[in-house]
PDB file of C-alpha atoms and ligand atoms in Angstrom:
ATOM      1  CA  MET A   1       2.943 -17.389   2.482  1.00 91.00           C
ATOM      2  CA  LEU A   2       3.672 -14.411   0.706  1.00 98.00           C
ATOM      3  CA  ILE A   3       1.103 -11.565   0.492  1.00 98.00           C
ATOM      4  CA  ASP A   4       1.492  -8.340  -2.259  1.00 98.00           C
ATOM      5  CA  SER A   5       0.164  -6.025   0.166  1.00 98.00           C
ATOM      6  CA  HIS A   6      -0.317  -3.236  -2.232  1.00 98.00           C
ATOM      7  CA  ALA A   7      -0.862  -3.600  -5.789  1.00 98.00           C
ATOM      8  CA  HIS A   8      -2.902  -2.121  -8.535  1.00 98.00           C
ATOM      9  CA  LEU A   9      -4.414  -4.849 -10.715  1.00 98.00           C
ATOM     10  CA  ASP A  10      -7.023  -2.759 -12.094  1.00 98.00           C
ATOM     11  CA  ASP A  11      -4.239  -0.731 -14.008  1.00 98.00           C
ATOM     12  CA  SER A  12      -4.872  -0.893 -17.727  1.00 98.00           C
ATOM     13  CA  ARG A  13      -0.953  -2.114 -18.215  1.00 98.00           C
ATOM     14  CA  PHE A  14      -2.678  -5.893 -16.832  1.00 98.00           C
ATOM     15  CA  ASP A  15      -5.167  -5.815 -19.601  1.00 97.00           C
ATOM     16  CA  SER A  16      -3.903  -8.433 -21.804  1.00 97.00           C
ATOM     17  CA  ASP A  17      -2.621 -10.868 -19.358  1.00 98.00           C
ATOM     18  CA  ARG A  18      -4.341  -9.933 -15.917  1.00 98.00           C
ATOM     19  CA  ASP A  19      -5.062 -13.984 -15.167  1.00 97.00           C
ATOM     20  CA  ALA A  20      -1.269 -14.797 -16.767  1.00 98.00           C
ATOM     21  CA  ALA A  21      -0.349 -12.086 -14.327  1.00 98.00           C
ATOM     22  CA  LEU A  22      -2.165 -13.780 -11.412  1.00 98.00           C
ATOM     23  CA  GLN A  23      -1.136 -17.471 -12.367  1.00 98.00           C
ATOM     24  CA  ARG A  24       2.678 -16.637 -12.030  1.00 98.00           C
ATOM     25  CA  ALA A  25       2.135 -14.778  -8.764  1.00 98.00           C
ATOM     26  CA  TRP A  26       0.537 -17.864  -7.532  1.00 98.00           C
ATOM     27  CA  ASP A  27       3.377 -19.970  -8.811  1.00 98.00           C
ATOM     28  CA  ALA A  28       5.873 -17.667  -7.041  1.00 97.00           C
ATOM     29  CA  GLY A  29       3.919 -18.638  -3.965  1.00 97.00           C
ATOM     30  CA  VAL A  30       1.903 -15.528  -3.203  1.00 98.00           C
ATOM     31  CA  ARG A  31      -1.051 -16.292  -1.721  1.00 98.00           C
ATOM     32  CA  MET A  32      -2.863 -13.144  -1.080  1.00 98.00           C
ATOM     33  CA  ILE A  33      -2.864  -9.937  -2.987  1.00 98.00           C
ATOM     34  CA  LEU A  34      -4.662  -6.463  -1.647  1.00 98.00           C
ATOM     35  CA  THR A  35      -5.547  -4.435  -4.893  1.00 98.00           C
ATOM     36  CA  ILE A  36      -5.943  -1.075  -4.215  1.00 98.00           C
ATOM     37  CA  GLY A  37      -9.237   0.694  -5.219  1.00 98.00           C
ATOM     38  CA  ASN A  38      -8.111   4.313  -6.390  1.00 98.00           C
ATOM     39  CA  GLY A  39      -8.666   3.831 -10.275  1.00 97.00           C
ATOM     40  CA  SER A  40      -7.484   6.852 -11.782  1.00 96.00           C
ATOM     41  CA  GLY A  41      -9.987   9.178  -9.672  1.00 97.00           C
ATOM     42  CA  PRO A  42     -12.109   8.870  -7.036  1.00 98.00           C
ATOM     43  CA  ASP A  43     -15.519   8.005 -10.199  1.00 98.00           C
ATOM     44  CA  GLN A  44     -13.294   4.799 -10.137  1.00 97.00           C
ATOM     45  CA  MET A  45     -12.677   3.592  -6.343  1.00 97.00           C
ATOM     46  CA  GLY A  46     -14.623   0.597  -7.116  1.00 97.00           C
ATOM     47  CA  CYS A  47     -12.178  -0.509  -9.444  1.00 98.00           C
ATOM     48  CA  GLY A  48     -10.951  -3.569  -7.227  1.00 98.00           C
ATOM     49  CA  ILE A  49     -14.121  -4.712  -5.801  1.00 98.00           C
ATOM     50  CA  PRO A  50     -14.957  -6.930  -9.288  1.00 98.00           C
ATOM     51  CA  ILE A  51     -11.628  -8.392  -9.188  1.00 98.00           C
ATOM     52  CA  ALA A  52     -11.852  -9.440  -5.261  1.00 98.00           C
ATOM     53  CA  ASP A  53     -15.277 -10.780  -6.065  1.00 98.00           C
ATOM     54  CA  ALA A  54     -13.457 -12.910  -8.790  1.00 98.00           C
ATOM     55  CA  HIS A  55     -10.381 -14.443  -6.666  1.00 98.00           C
ATOM     56  CA  ASP A  56     -11.156 -15.660  -3.118  1.00 96.00           C
ATOM     57  CA  TRP A  57      -7.372 -14.662  -2.468  1.00 98.00           C
ATOM     58  CA  ILE A  58      -7.884 -11.054  -3.497  1.00 98.00           C
ATOM     59  CA  TYR A  59      -8.777  -8.073  -1.528  1.00 98.00           C
ATOM     60  CA  THR A  60      -9.657  -4.327  -1.847  1.00 98.00           C
ATOM     61  CA  SER A  61      -9.703  -1.397  -0.738  1.00 98.00           C
ATOM     62  CA  VAL A  62     -11.214   1.867  -1.611  1.00 98.00           C
ATOM     63  CA  GLY A  63     -10.028   5.590  -1.342  1.00 98.00           C
ATOM     64  CA  VAL A  64      -8.629   8.524  -2.787  1.00 98.00           C
ATOM     65  CA  HIS A  65      -4.705   9.284  -4.178  1.00 98.00           C
ATOM     66  CA  PRO A  66      -3.589  12.584  -3.635  1.00 98.00           C
ATOM     67  CA  HIS A  67      -2.985  13.333  -7.111  1.00 98.00           C
ATOM     68  CA  ASP A  68      -6.621  12.872  -7.287  1.00 98.00           C
ATOM     69  CA  ALA A  69      -7.819  15.123  -4.037  1.00 98.00           C
ATOM     70  CA  GLY A  70      -8.675  17.926  -6.328  1.00 98.00           C
ATOM     71  CA  LYS A  71     -11.548  15.652  -7.893  1.00 98.00           C
ATOM     72  CA  VAL A  72     -12.942  14.713  -4.405  1.00 98.00           C
ATOM     73  CA  GLU A  73     -16.819  15.770  -4.090  1.00 98.00           C
ATOM     74  CA  GLU A  74     -18.959  15.415  -1.088  1.00 97.00           C
ATOM     75  CA  ARG A  75     -20.591  12.619  -2.740  1.00 98.00           C
ATOM     76  CA  HIS A  76     -17.674  10.730  -3.078  1.00 98.00           C
ATOM     77  CA  TYR A  77     -17.335  10.212   0.888  1.00 98.00           C
ATOM     78  CA  ALA A  78     -20.729   8.532   1.064  1.00 98.00           C
ATOM     79  CA  GLN A  79     -19.813   6.364  -1.973  1.00 98.00           C
ATOM     80  CA  MET A  80     -16.628   5.067   0.223  1.00 98.00           C
ATOM     81  CA  THR A  81     -18.308   4.266   3.156  1.00 98.00           C
ATOM     82  CA  GLU A  82     -21.331   2.348   0.920  1.00 98.00           C
ATOM     83  CA  TYR A  83     -18.630   0.173  -0.666  1.00 98.00           C
ATOM     84  CA  SER A  84     -16.305  -0.490   2.749  1.00 97.00           C
ATOM     85  CA  LYS A  85     -19.363  -2.647   3.760  1.00 96.00           C
ATOM     86  CA  HIS A  86     -18.264  -4.756   0.743  1.00 96.00           C
ATOM     87  CA  ALA A  87     -16.499  -8.244   2.321  1.00 96.00           C
ATOM     88  CA  LYS A  88     -13.479  -8.191   0.342  1.00 97.00           C
ATOM     89  CA  VAL A  89     -13.043  -3.895   1.190  1.00 98.00           C
ATOM     90  CA  ILE A  90     -10.539  -4.740   4.512  1.00 98.00           C
ATOM     91  CA  ALA A  91      -9.063  -0.905   4.081  1.00 98.00           C
ATOM     92  CA  MET A  92      -9.055   2.642   3.072  1.00 98.00           C
ATOM     93  CA  GLY A  93      -6.694   3.932   0.631  1.00 97.00           C
ATOM     94  CA  GLU A  94      -4.510   4.644  -0.590  1.00 98.00           C
ATOM     95  CA  THR A  95      -4.843   8.207   0.449  1.00 98.00           C
ATOM     96  CA  GLY A  96      -1.850  10.878   1.778  1.00 98.00           C
ATOM     97  CA  LEU A  97      -0.119  13.439   0.566  1.00 98.00           C
ATOM     98  CA  ASP A  98       2.341  13.733  -2.712  1.00 98.00           C
ATOM     99  CA  PHE A  99       4.181  16.997  -2.686  1.00 98.00           C
ATOM    100  CA  PHE A 100       6.500  15.565  -5.229  1.00 97.00           C
ATOM    101  CA  TYR A 101       4.098  15.830  -8.457  1.00 97.00           C
ATOM    102  CA  ASP A 102       1.912  18.274  -6.726  1.00 97.00           C
ATOM    103  CA  ASN A 103      -0.948  16.687  -9.129  1.00 96.00           C
ATOM    104  CA  SER A 104      -3.512  18.479  -6.831  1.00 97.00           C
ATOM    105  CA  PRO A 105      -2.888  21.792  -4.445  1.00 98.00           C
ATOM    106  CA  ARG A 106      -1.571  21.187  -1.123  1.00 98.00           C
ATOM    107  CA  ASP A 107      -3.947  22.216   0.895  1.00 98.00           C
ATOM    108  CA  VAL A 108      -6.928  20.451  -0.868  1.00 98.00           C
ATOM    109  CA  GLN A 109      -4.759  17.600  -0.183  1.00 98.00           C
ATOM    110  CA  ARG A 110      -4.229  17.649   3.199  1.00 98.00           C
ATOM    111  CA  ASP A 111      -8.064  18.417   3.228  1.00 98.00           C
ATOM    112  CA  VAL A 112      -8.915  15.306   1.626  1.00 98.00           C
ATOM    113  CA  PHE A 113      -6.188  13.458   3.556  1.00 98.00           C
ATOM    114  CA  ARG A 114      -7.783  14.356   6.844  1.00 98.00           C
ATOM    115  CA  SER A 115     -11.174  13.367   5.583  1.00 98.00           C
ATOM    116  CA  GLN A 116     -10.672  10.189   4.760  1.00 98.00           C
ATOM    117  CA  LEU A 117      -8.693   9.117   7.783  1.00 98.00           C
ATOM    118  CA  ALA A 118     -11.772  10.566  10.073  1.00 98.00           C
ATOM    119  CA  LEU A 119     -14.318   8.790   7.748  1.00 98.00           C
ATOM    120  CA  ALA A 120     -11.687   5.630   8.215  1.00 98.00           C
ATOM    121  CA  LYS A 121     -11.591   5.506  11.914  1.00 97.00           C
ATOM    122  CA  ASP A 122     -15.480   5.643  11.648  1.00 97.00           C
ATOM    123  CA  LEU A 123     -15.682   2.962   9.700  1.00 97.00           C
ATOM    124  CA  ASP A 124     -13.049   0.927  12.084  1.00 96.00           C
ATOM    125  CA  LEU A 125     -11.204   0.222   8.834  1.00 97.00           C
ATOM    126  CA  PRO A 126      -7.476   0.590   8.273  1.00 98.00           C
ATOM    127  CA  VAL A 127      -5.555   2.853   6.193  1.00 98.00           C
ATOM    128  CA  ILE A 128      -3.210   2.718   3.614  1.00 98.00           C
ATOM    129  CA  ILE A 129      -0.789   5.898   3.299  1.00 98.00           C
ATOM    130  CA  HIS A 130       1.292   7.574   0.071  1.00 98.00           C
ATOM    131  CA  THR A 131       3.465  10.081   1.374  1.00 98.00           C
ATOM    132  CA  ARG A 132       6.117  11.531  -0.879  1.00 97.00           C
ATOM    133  CA  ASP A 133       8.522  14.541   0.108  1.00 97.00           C
ATOM    134  CA  ALA A 134       5.545  15.061   2.467  1.00 97.00           C
ATOM    135  CA  ASP A 135       6.944  13.917   5.389  1.00 96.00           C
ATOM    136  CA  ALA A 136       6.343  16.606   7.961  1.00 97.00           C
ATOM    137  CA  ASP A 137       2.684  17.118   6.860  1.00 98.00           C
ATOM    138  CA  THR A 138       2.539  13.494   7.183  1.00 98.00           C
ATOM    139  CA  GLU A 139       3.697  13.111  10.417  1.00 97.00           C
ATOM    140  CA  GLN A 140       1.570  16.291  11.974  1.00 98.00           C
ATOM    141  CA  ILE A 141      -1.598  14.657  10.386  1.00 98.00           C
ATOM    142  CA  LEU A 142      -1.252  11.317  11.595  1.00 98.00           C
ATOM    143  CA  LYS A 143      -0.523  12.922  15.175  1.00 98.00           C
ATOM    144  CA  GLU A 144      -3.767  14.381  15.014  1.00 97.00           C
ATOM    145  CA  ALA A 145      -5.746  11.781  13.787  1.00 97.00           C
ATOM    146  CA  ALA A 146      -4.054   9.317  16.011  1.00 96.00           C
ATOM    147  CA  PRO A 147      -5.058   6.815  17.467  1.00 96.00           C
ATOM    148  CA  ILE A 148      -5.473   4.964  13.646  1.00 96.00           C
ATOM    149  CA  ARG A 149      -4.165   1.702  12.268  1.00 97.00           C
ATOM    150  CA  GLY A 150      -2.261   1.619   8.837  1.00 98.00           C
ATOM    151  CA  VAL A 151       0.415   1.090   7.119  1.00 98.00           C
ATOM    152  CA  ILE A 152       2.937   3.681   5.143  1.00 98.00           C
ATOM    153  CA  HIS A 153       2.959   2.088   2.181  1.00 98.00           C
ATOM    154  CA  CYS A 154       5.797   2.297  -0.337  1.00 98.00           C
ATOM    155  CA  PHE A 155       7.964   3.485   2.374  1.00 98.00           C
ATOM    156  CA  THR A 156      10.764   5.849   0.656  1.00 96.00           C
ATOM    157  CA  SER A 157      10.518   8.408   3.744  1.00 95.00           C
ATOM    158  CA  GLY A 158      13.377   9.069   6.156  1.00 94.00           C
ATOM    159  CA  GLU A 159      14.128   7.836   9.312  1.00 95.00           C
ATOM    160  CA  LYS A 160      12.232  10.625  11.471  1.00 96.00           C
ATOM    161  CA  LEU A 161       8.776   9.473   9.822  1.00 97.00           C
ATOM    162  CA  ALA A 162      10.003   6.032  10.441  1.00 98.00           C
ATOM    163  CA  GLN A 163      10.052   6.493  13.964  1.00 97.00           C
ATOM    164  CA  CYS A 164       6.817   8.420  14.246  1.00 97.00           C
ATOM    165  CA  ALA A 165       5.112   5.851  11.907  1.00 98.00           C
ATOM    166  CA  LEU A 166       6.360   3.217  14.506  1.00 98.00           C
ATOM    167  CA  GLU A 167       5.425   5.036  17.558  1.00 98.00           C
ATOM    168  CA  LEU A 168       2.028   5.857  16.095  1.00 98.00           C
ATOM    169  CA  GLY A 169       1.660   1.855  15.961  1.00 98.00           C
ATOM    170  CA  PHE A 170       1.942   1.902  12.093  1.00 98.00           C
ATOM    171  CA  TYR A 171       3.452  -0.344   9.770  1.00 98.00           C
ATOM    172  CA  ILE A 172       5.786  -0.406   7.329  1.00 98.00           C
ATOM    173  CA  SER A 173       5.769  -1.717   3.714  1.00 98.00           C
ATOM    174  CA  PHE A 174       8.636  -1.964   1.346  1.00 98.00           C
ATOM    175  CA  SER A 175       8.325  -2.035  -2.412  1.00 98.00           C
ATOM    176  CA  GLY A 176      11.174  -2.699  -4.931  1.00 98.00           C
ATOM    177  CA  ILE A 177      12.817   0.595  -4.195  1.00 98.00           C
ATOM    178  CA  VAL A 178      14.610  -1.271  -1.498  1.00 98.00           C
ATOM    179  CA  THR A 179      16.299  -3.234  -3.866  1.00 98.00           C
ATOM    180  CA  PHE A 180      17.603  -0.470  -6.158  1.00 97.00           C
ATOM    181  CA  PRO A 181      21.425  -0.177  -5.324  1.00 96.00           C
ATOM    182  CA  ASN A 182      20.855   3.719  -4.503  1.00 95.00           C
ATOM    183  CA  ALA A 183      18.955   2.978  -1.589  1.00 96.00           C
ATOM    184  CA  ARG A 184      20.782   2.172   0.903  1.00 95.00           C
ATOM    185  CA  PRO A 185      19.329   4.608   3.325  1.00 96.00           C
ATOM    186  CA  LEU A 186      16.216   2.798   2.963  1.00 97.00           C
ATOM    187  CA  ALA A 187      17.642  -0.924   3.299  1.00 98.00           C
ATOM    188  CA  GLU A 188      19.097   0.592   6.523  1.00 98.00           C
ATOM    189  CA  ILE A 189      15.332   1.189   7.953  1.00 98.00           C
ATOM    190  CA  ALA A 190      14.130  -2.279   6.410  1.00 98.00           C
ATOM    191  CA  ARG A 191      16.689  -3.893   8.278  1.00 98.00           C
ATOM    192  CA  ARG A 192      16.143  -2.410  11.696  1.00 97.00           C
ATOM    193  CA  ILE A 193      12.428  -1.845  12.104  1.00 97.00           C
ATOM    194  CA  PRO A 194      10.945  -4.242  14.403  1.00 98.00           C
ATOM    195  CA  ALA A 195       9.421  -7.356  12.910  1.00 98.00           C
ATOM    196  CA  ASP A 196       6.229  -7.202  13.711  1.00 98.00           C
ATOM    197  CA  ARG A 197       6.043  -4.508  11.575  1.00 98.00           C
ATOM    198  CA  ILE A 198       7.270  -4.850   8.065  1.00 98.00           C
ATOM    199  CA  LEU A 199       5.018  -5.400   5.370  1.00 98.00           C
ATOM    200  CA  VAL A 200       6.284  -5.449   1.614  1.00 98.00           C
ATOM    201  CA  GLU A 201       4.423  -4.745  -1.669  1.00 98.00           C
ATOM    202  CA  THR A 202       5.210  -4.681  -5.367  1.00 98.00           C
ATOM    203  CA  ASP A 203       2.846  -1.302  -6.057  1.00 98.00           C
ATOM    204  CA  CYS A 204       2.723  -2.911  -9.485  1.00 98.00           C
ATOM    205  CA  PRO A 205       2.248  -1.837 -12.270  1.00 98.00           C
ATOM    206  CA  TYR A 206       5.018   0.582 -10.994  1.00 95.00           C
ATOM    207  CA  LEU A 207       8.326  -0.103  -9.702  1.00 93.00           C
ATOM    208  CA  ALA A 208       9.689  -3.820 -10.691  1.00 97.00           C
ATOM    209  CA  PRO A 209      12.336  -4.895  -7.749  1.00 97.00           C
ATOM    210  CA  VAL A 210      15.799  -5.834  -9.103  1.00 96.00           C
ATOM    211  CA  PRO A 211      16.123  -7.782 -11.573  1.00 96.00           C
ATOM    212  CA  HIS A 212      13.138  -6.717 -13.072  1.00 96.00           C
ATOM    213  CA  ARG A 213      14.074  -3.121 -12.952  1.00 94.00           C
ATOM    214  CA  GLY A 214      12.822  -1.282 -15.678  1.00 93.00           C
ATOM    215  CA  LYS A 215      10.227  -3.587 -16.655  1.00 96.00           C
ATOM    216  CA  ARG A 216       6.484  -4.008 -15.679  1.00 97.00           C
ATOM    217  CA  ASN A 217       6.174  -5.252 -12.445  1.00 98.00           C
ATOM    218  CA  GLU A 218       3.719  -7.484 -11.315  1.00 98.00           C
ATOM    219  CA  PRO A 219       2.518  -9.251  -7.946  1.00 98.00           C
ATOM    220  CA  GLY A 220       4.863 -12.566  -8.318  1.00 98.00           C
ATOM    221  CA  PHE A 221       8.143 -10.042  -8.121  1.00 98.00           C
ATOM    222  CA  VAL A 222       7.276  -9.517  -4.568  1.00 98.00           C
ATOM    223  CA  ALA A 223       9.133 -12.693  -3.767  1.00 98.00           C
ATOM    224  CA  ASP A 224      12.144 -10.658  -5.230  1.00 98.00           C
ATOM    225  CA  THR A 225      11.478  -7.974  -2.508  1.00 98.00           C
ATOM    226  CA  ALA A 226      11.004 -10.401   0.009  1.00 98.00           C
ATOM    227  CA  ARG A 227      14.368 -12.363  -0.620  1.00 98.00           C
ATOM    228  CA  PHE A 228      16.032  -8.911  -0.474  1.00 98.00           C
ATOM    229  CA  VAL A 229      14.733  -7.798   2.770  1.00 98.00           C
ATOM    230  CA  ALA A 230      15.207 -11.410   4.343  1.00 98.00           C
ATOM    231  CA  ALA A 231      18.713 -11.344   3.521  1.00 98.00           C
ATOM    232  CA  LEU A 232      18.944  -8.043   5.079  1.00 98.00           C
ATOM    233  CA  ARG A 233      17.271  -8.957   8.190  1.00 98.00           C
ATOM    234  CA  GLU A 234      19.159 -12.475   8.020  1.00 98.00           C
ATOM    235  CA  MET A 235      16.385 -13.851   7.870  1.00 97.00           C
ATOM    236  CA  THR A 236      15.157 -17.186   5.507  1.00 98.00           C
ATOM    237  CA  LEU A 237      12.252 -16.171   2.789  1.00 97.00           C
ATOM    238  CA  ASP A 238      10.203 -18.277   4.388  1.00 97.00           C
ATOM    239  CA  GLU A 239      10.697 -16.825   8.098  1.00 98.00           C
ATOM    240  CA  LEU A 240      10.117 -13.013   5.973  1.00 98.00           C
ATOM    241  CA  ALA A 241       6.837 -14.663   4.194  1.00 98.00           C
ATOM    242  CA  ASP A 242       5.488 -15.890   7.400  1.00 97.00           C
ATOM    243  CA  GLN A 243       6.259 -12.356   9.289  1.00 98.00           C
ATOM    244  CA  THR A 244       4.641 -10.191   6.878  1.00 98.00           C
ATOM    245  CA  ALA A 245       2.120 -12.244   6.475  1.00 98.00           C
ATOM    246  CA  ALA A 246       1.360 -12.233   9.999  1.00 97.00           C
ATOM    247  CA  ASN A 247       1.440  -8.845  10.136  1.00 98.00           C
ATOM    248  CA  PHE A 248      -0.381  -8.432   7.275  1.00 98.00           C
ATOM    249  CA  HIS A 249      -3.518 -10.303   8.936  1.00 97.00           C
ATOM    250  CA  LYS A 250      -2.967  -8.173  12.097  1.00 97.00           C
ATOM    251  CA  LEU A 251      -3.402  -5.095  10.432  1.00 98.00           C
ATOM    252  CA  PHE A 252      -6.561  -5.742   8.079  1.00 97.00           C
ATOM    253  CA  ALA A 253      -8.132  -8.339   9.897  1.00 91.00           C
ATOM    254  CA  VAL A 254      -8.585 -10.190   6.806  1.00 83.00           C
ATOM    255  CA  LYS A 255     -11.186 -13.029   7.234  1.00 62.00           C
ATOM    256  CA  THR A 256     -10.677 -16.078   5.619  1.00 59.00           C
ATOM    257  CA  SER A 257     -13.046 -18.967   4.880  1.00 48.00           C
TER     258      SER A 257
HETATM  259 ZN1   ZN B 301       1.537   5.262  -3.277  1.00 50.48          ZN
HETATM  260 ZN1   ZN B 302       0.049   2.536  -5.558  1.00 50.48          ZN
END
């Protein structure tokens, strides 16, 4: 059972063929998808709910991406609390820090990140963390928030943040980036982290894995990333799929009927 632990199915790049892309994912062996509830800003954070409602194998999250931290108003936290009561909402995020793009001021990103971690704790939801070029700040803020459960998604950080995440009980999720020939240090982390902490994802429509690199990414391509990680770890694809699915269920406590 393959799970795509992080997709943006609401993205307009799926508007012309969303159902066909989901069918291809199913045909590739994907049996669960977590579609992220960020949309293009805090007013769209419910964007994953209609998609999750329409498919019993799709779940969703709710939260504000660091790019959009500058758009957050107090009322958005009340809205997150409201959305979190929905049966298909199983996580908060993605939230975090992005000091590569700096689309929102860094102090605002830190505030909004801290607030979402605090709310996730109140609501007993796992968090999905986005961090880019912000390892030291992410580490500090996660340590302040501990104990908290979650995943660093689309992991591209260094060894130090990986160690910190593992010590805090976090999971680490690898996207198609791990398959890129210039990502050897990342592949080394994917090879070595404990089996019970690893997840795989597409982060589609972004970051298609080899051999689809440069194309629009879609959930079915998680099989290519999983196959690559399985080879690194000298496991079969089925073993890696079963392990990451078990990890996903443990972290997100998905209720299946
Ligand atoms: Zn992200
Ligand atoms: Zn994402």
